[in-house]
mmCIF file of C-alpha atoms in Angstrom:
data_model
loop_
_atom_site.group_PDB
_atom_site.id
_atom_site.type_symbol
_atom_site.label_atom_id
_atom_site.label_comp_id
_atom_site.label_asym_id
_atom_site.label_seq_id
_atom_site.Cartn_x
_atom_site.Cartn_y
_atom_site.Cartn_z
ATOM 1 C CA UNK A 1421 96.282 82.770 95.290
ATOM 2 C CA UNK A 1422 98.181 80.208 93.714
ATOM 3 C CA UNK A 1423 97.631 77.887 91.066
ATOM 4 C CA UNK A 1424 95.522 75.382 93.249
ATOM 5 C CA UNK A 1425 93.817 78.455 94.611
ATOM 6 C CA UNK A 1426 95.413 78.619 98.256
ATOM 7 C CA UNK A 1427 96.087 82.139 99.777
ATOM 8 C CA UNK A 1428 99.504 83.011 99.187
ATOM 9 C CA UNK A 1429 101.520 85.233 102.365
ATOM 10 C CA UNK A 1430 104.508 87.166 101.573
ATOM 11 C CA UNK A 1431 103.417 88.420 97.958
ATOM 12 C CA UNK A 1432 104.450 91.883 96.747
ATOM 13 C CA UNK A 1433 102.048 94.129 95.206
ATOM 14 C CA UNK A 1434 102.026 97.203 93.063
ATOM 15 C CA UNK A 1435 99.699 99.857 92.527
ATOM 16 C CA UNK A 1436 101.022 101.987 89.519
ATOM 17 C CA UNK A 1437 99.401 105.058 88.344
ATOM 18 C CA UNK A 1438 100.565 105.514 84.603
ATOM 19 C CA UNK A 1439 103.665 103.001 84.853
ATOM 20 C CA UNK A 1440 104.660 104.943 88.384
ATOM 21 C CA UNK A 1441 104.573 103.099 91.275
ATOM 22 C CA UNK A 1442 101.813 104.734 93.751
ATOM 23 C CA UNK A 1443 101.827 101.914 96.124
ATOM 24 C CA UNK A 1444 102.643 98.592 97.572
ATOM 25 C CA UNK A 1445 103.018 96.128 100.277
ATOM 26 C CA UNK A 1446 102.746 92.707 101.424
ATOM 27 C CA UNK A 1447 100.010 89.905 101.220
ATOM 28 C CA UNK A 1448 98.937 88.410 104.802
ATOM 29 C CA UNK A 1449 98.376 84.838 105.828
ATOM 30 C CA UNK A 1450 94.946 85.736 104.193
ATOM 31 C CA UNK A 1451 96.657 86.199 101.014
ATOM 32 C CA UNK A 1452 94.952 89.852 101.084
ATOM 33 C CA UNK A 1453 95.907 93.339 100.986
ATOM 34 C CA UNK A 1454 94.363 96.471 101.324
ATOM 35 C CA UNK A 1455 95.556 99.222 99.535
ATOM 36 C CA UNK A 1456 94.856 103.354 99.697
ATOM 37 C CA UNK A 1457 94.862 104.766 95.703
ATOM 38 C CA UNK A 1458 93.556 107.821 94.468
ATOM 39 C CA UNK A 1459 89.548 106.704 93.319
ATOM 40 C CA UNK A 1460 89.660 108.297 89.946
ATOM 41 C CA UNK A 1461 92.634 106.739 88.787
ATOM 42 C CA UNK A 1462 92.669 105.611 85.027
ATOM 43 C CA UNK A 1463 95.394 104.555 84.316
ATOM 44 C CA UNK A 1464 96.034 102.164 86.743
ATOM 45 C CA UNK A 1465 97.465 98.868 86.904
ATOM 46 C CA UNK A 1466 97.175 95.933 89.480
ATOM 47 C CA UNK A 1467 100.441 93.391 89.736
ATOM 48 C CA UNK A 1468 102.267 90.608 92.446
ATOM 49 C CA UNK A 1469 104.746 88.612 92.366
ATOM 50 C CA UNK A 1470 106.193 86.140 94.467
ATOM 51 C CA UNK A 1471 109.979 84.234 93.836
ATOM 52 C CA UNK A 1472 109.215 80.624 92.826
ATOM 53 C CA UNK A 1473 105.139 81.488 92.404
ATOM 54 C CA UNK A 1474 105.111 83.888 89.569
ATOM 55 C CA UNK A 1475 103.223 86.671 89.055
ATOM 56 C CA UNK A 1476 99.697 88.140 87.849
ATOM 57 C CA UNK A 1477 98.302 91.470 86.856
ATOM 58 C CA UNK A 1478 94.964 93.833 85.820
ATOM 59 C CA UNK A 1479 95.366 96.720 84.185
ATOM 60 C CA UNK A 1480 92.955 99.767 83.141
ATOM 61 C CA UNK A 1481 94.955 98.867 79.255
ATOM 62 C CA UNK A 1482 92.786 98.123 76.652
ATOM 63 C CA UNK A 1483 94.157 95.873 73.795
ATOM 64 C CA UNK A 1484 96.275 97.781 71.329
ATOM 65 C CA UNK A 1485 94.144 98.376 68.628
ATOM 66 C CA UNK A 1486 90.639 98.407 71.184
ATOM 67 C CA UNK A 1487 89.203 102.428 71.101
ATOM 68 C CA UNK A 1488 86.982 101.058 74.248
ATOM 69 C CA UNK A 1489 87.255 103.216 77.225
ATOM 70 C CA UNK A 1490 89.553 102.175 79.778
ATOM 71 C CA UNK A 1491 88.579 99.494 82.323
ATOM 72 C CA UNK A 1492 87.052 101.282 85.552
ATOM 73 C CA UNK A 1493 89.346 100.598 88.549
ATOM 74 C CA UNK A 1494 87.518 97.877 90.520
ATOM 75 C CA UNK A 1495 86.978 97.620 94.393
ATOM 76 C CA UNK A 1496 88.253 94.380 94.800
ATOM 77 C CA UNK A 1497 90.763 92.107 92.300
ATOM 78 C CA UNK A 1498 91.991 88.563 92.991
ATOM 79 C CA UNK A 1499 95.126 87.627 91.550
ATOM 80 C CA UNK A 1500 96.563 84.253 90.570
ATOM 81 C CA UNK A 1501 99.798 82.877 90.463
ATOM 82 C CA UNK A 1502 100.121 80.214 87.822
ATOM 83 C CA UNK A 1503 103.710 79.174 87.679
ATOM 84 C CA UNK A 1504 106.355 80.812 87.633
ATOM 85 C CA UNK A 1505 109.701 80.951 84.803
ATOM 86 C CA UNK A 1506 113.337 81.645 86.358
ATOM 87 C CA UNK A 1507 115.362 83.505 83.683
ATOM 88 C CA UNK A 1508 119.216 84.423 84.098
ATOM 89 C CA UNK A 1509 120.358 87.403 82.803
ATOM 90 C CA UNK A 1510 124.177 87.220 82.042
ATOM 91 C CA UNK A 1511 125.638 91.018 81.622
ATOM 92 C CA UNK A 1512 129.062 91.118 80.078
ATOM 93 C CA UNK A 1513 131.120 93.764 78.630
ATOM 94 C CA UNK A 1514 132.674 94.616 74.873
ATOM 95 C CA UNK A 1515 135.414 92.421 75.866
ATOM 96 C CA UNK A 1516 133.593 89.902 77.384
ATOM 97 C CA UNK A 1517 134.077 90.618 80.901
ATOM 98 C CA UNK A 1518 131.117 90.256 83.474
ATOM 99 C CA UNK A 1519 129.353 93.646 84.633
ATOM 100 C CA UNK A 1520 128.219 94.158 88.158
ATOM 101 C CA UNK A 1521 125.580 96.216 89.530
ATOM 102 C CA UNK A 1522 123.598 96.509 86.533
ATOM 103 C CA UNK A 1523 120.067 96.850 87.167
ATOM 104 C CA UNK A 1524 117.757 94.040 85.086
ATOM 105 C CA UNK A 1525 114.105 93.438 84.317
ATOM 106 C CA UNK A 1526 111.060 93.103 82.603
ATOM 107 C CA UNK A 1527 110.056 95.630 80.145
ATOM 108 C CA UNK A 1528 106.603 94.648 79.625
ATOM 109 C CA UNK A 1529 104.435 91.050 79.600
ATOM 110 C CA UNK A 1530 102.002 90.077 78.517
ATOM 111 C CA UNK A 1531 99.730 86.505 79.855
ATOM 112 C CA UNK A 1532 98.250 84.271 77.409
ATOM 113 C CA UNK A 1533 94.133 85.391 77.609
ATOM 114 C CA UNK A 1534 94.597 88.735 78.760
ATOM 115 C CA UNK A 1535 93.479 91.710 76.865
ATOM 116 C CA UNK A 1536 96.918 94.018 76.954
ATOM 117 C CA UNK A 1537 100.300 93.330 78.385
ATOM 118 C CA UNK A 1538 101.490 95.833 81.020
ATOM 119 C CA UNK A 1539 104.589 98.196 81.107
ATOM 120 C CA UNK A 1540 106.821 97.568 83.737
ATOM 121 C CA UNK A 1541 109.531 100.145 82.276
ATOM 122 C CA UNK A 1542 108.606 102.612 85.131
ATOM 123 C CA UNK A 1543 109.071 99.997 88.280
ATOM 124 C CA UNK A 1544 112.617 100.268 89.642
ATOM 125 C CA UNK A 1545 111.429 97.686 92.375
ATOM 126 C CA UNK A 1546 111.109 95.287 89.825
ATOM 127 C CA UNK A 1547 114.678 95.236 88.499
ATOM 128 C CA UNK A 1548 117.303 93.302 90.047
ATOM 129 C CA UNK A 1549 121.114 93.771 90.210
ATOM 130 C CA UNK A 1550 123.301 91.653 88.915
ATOM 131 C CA UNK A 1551 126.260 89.948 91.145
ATOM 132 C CA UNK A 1552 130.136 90.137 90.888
ATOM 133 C CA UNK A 1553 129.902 87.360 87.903
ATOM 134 C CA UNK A 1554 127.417 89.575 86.299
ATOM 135 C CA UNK A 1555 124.440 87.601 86.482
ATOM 136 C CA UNK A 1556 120.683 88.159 87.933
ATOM 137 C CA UNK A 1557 118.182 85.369 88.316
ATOM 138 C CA UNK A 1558 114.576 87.093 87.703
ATOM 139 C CA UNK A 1559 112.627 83.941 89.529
ATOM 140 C CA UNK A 1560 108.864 85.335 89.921
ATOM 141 C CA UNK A 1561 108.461 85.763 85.925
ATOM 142 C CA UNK A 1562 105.362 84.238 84.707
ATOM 143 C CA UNK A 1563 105.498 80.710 83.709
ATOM 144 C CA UNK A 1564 103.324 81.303 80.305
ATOM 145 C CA UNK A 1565 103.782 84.486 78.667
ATOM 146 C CA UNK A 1566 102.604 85.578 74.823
ATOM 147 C CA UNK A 1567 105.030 86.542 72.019
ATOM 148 C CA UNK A 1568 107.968 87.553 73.703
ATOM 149 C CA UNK A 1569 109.223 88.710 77.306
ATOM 150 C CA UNK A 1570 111.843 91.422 76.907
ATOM 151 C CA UNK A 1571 114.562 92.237 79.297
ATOM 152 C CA UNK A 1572 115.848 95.657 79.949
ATOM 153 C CA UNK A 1573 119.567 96.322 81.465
ATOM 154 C CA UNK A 1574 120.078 99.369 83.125
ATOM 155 C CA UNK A 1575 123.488 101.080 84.389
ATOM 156 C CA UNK A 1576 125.205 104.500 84.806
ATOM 157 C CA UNK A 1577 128.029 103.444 83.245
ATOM 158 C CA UNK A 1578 127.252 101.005 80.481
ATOM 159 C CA UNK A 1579 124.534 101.014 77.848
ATOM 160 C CA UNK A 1580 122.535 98.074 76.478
ATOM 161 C CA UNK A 1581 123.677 97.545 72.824
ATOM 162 C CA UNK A 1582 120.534 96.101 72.224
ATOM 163 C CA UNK A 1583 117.238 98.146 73.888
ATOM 164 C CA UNK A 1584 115.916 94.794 75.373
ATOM 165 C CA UNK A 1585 117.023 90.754 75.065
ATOM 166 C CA UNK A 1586 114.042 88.868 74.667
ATOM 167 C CA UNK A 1587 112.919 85.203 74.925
ATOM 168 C CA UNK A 1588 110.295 84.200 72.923
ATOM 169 C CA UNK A 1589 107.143 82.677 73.834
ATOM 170 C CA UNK A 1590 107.606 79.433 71.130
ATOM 171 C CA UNK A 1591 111.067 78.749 72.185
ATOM 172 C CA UNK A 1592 111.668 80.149 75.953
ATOM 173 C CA UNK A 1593 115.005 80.229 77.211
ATOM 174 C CA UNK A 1594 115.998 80.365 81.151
ATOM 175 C CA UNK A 1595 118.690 82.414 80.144
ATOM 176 C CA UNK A 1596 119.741 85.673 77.976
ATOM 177 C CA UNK A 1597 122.406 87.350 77.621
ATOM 178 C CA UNK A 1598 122.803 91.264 77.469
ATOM 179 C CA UNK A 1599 125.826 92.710 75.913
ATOM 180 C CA UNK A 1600 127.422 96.503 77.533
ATOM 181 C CA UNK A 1601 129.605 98.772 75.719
ATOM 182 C CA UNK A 1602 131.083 100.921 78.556
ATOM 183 C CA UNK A 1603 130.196 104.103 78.239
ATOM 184 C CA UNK A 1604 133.407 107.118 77.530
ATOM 185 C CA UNK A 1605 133.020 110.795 77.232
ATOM 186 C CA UNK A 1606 135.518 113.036 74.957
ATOM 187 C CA UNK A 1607 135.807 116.181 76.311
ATOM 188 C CA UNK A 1608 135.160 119.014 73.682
ATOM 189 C CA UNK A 1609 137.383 121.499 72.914
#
C-alpha cells in the first residue's frame, strides 16, 4: 500500500532466506502477491520497493542485543510505502574521473519503529549501475530511515576506499559521493 493506504501495482518484492534472494515478483492491481517459500524458513526477510514510493520490510531479525527467538514467518504481511528519499551516488576515480558500471546500493536500513534493520548486502537486484558520468540515482529508498543509510559500491575493477558512504539520519543528504582507487596487480617474480 501506500502512504494513504491505496494498493500499489508494479511493486517488487523479495523473499530472502539468510540475506539470499529465494524469491520475487510483482504486485497486481490488487497490490498483492503470492509467493512459494520454503515453510520452515527462519531467517527470512520480507521487502518492496517501488521508484518514487519507497520501500518497506519484515524480517525474522530480532533487535541487536534481543536473545528472543526469531519472529515466526507469518502467512500473510502487508507492507507500506511511506515516502520515498532519492539519493545520487557520484563514483569517481583517484584522479577524479567518473567510473561507469559500478554497481551501487544499500547495505542495510533500518525504519524508524522497527525492531532490527535488514541486510541488503546479499541482493544484487537491489544495486544499480552507475552511467557514463558515473552517477546512480537510488529513487525507492525510504523516506525516514534511523541512524544512518550506508551505500555500498561494487566493481571488478575498482575498490571502494571507504567500505560504505553513508548519510545520516539527522542531516540526510540526496547525494554521496564514493571515491575508487583502480585496482593494479604486480606480477610476482
Amino acid at each position: 500500500q501506500d502512504r494513504e493506504g491505496n494498493a500499489v501495482q508494479g511493486a517488487e518484492v523479495l523473499f530472502l532466506s539468510n540475506m539470499r534472494l529465494l524469491e520475487a515478483g510483482t504486485t497486481d492491481a490488487s497490490g498483492s502477491l503470492a509467493l512459494q517459500v520454503p515453510a520452515d524458513c527462519r531467517g527470512w526477510a520480507v521487502l518492496a520497493r517501488k521508484s518514487q514510493l519507497g520501500f518497506d520490510y519484515r524480517t525474522a531479525e530480532r533487535g541487536r542485543s534481543s536473545k528472543a527467538e526469531l519472529h515466526p514467518l507469518p502467512d500473510q504481511l502487508k507492507l507500506q510505502f511511506d515516502g520515498a528519499r532519492s539519493v545520487r551516488v557520484n563514483t569517481v576515480d583517484q584522479n577524479g574521473k567518473p567510473v561507469a558500471g559500478v554497481k551501487v546500493g544499500p547495505w542495510y536500513i533500518r525504519k524508524p519503529g522497527y525492531e532490527a534493520d535488514i541486510n541488503l548486502s546479499g541482493v544484487p537486484t537491489l544495486m544499480s549501475a552507475t552511467d557514463a558520468k558515473g552517477v546512480a540515482d537510488l529513487d525507492w529508498l525510504p523516506e525516514k530511515f534511523e541512524q544512518s543509510l550506508p551505500i555500498m559500491s561494487q566493481s571488478d575493477e575498482y575498490y571502494a576506499r571507504e567500505h560504505a558512504s553513508a548519510i545520516q539520519a539527522e542531516k540526510p543528504a540526496s547525494e554521496v559521493d564514493s571515491g575508487l582507487s583502480q585496482m593494479t596487480w604486480t606480477p610476482r617474480s
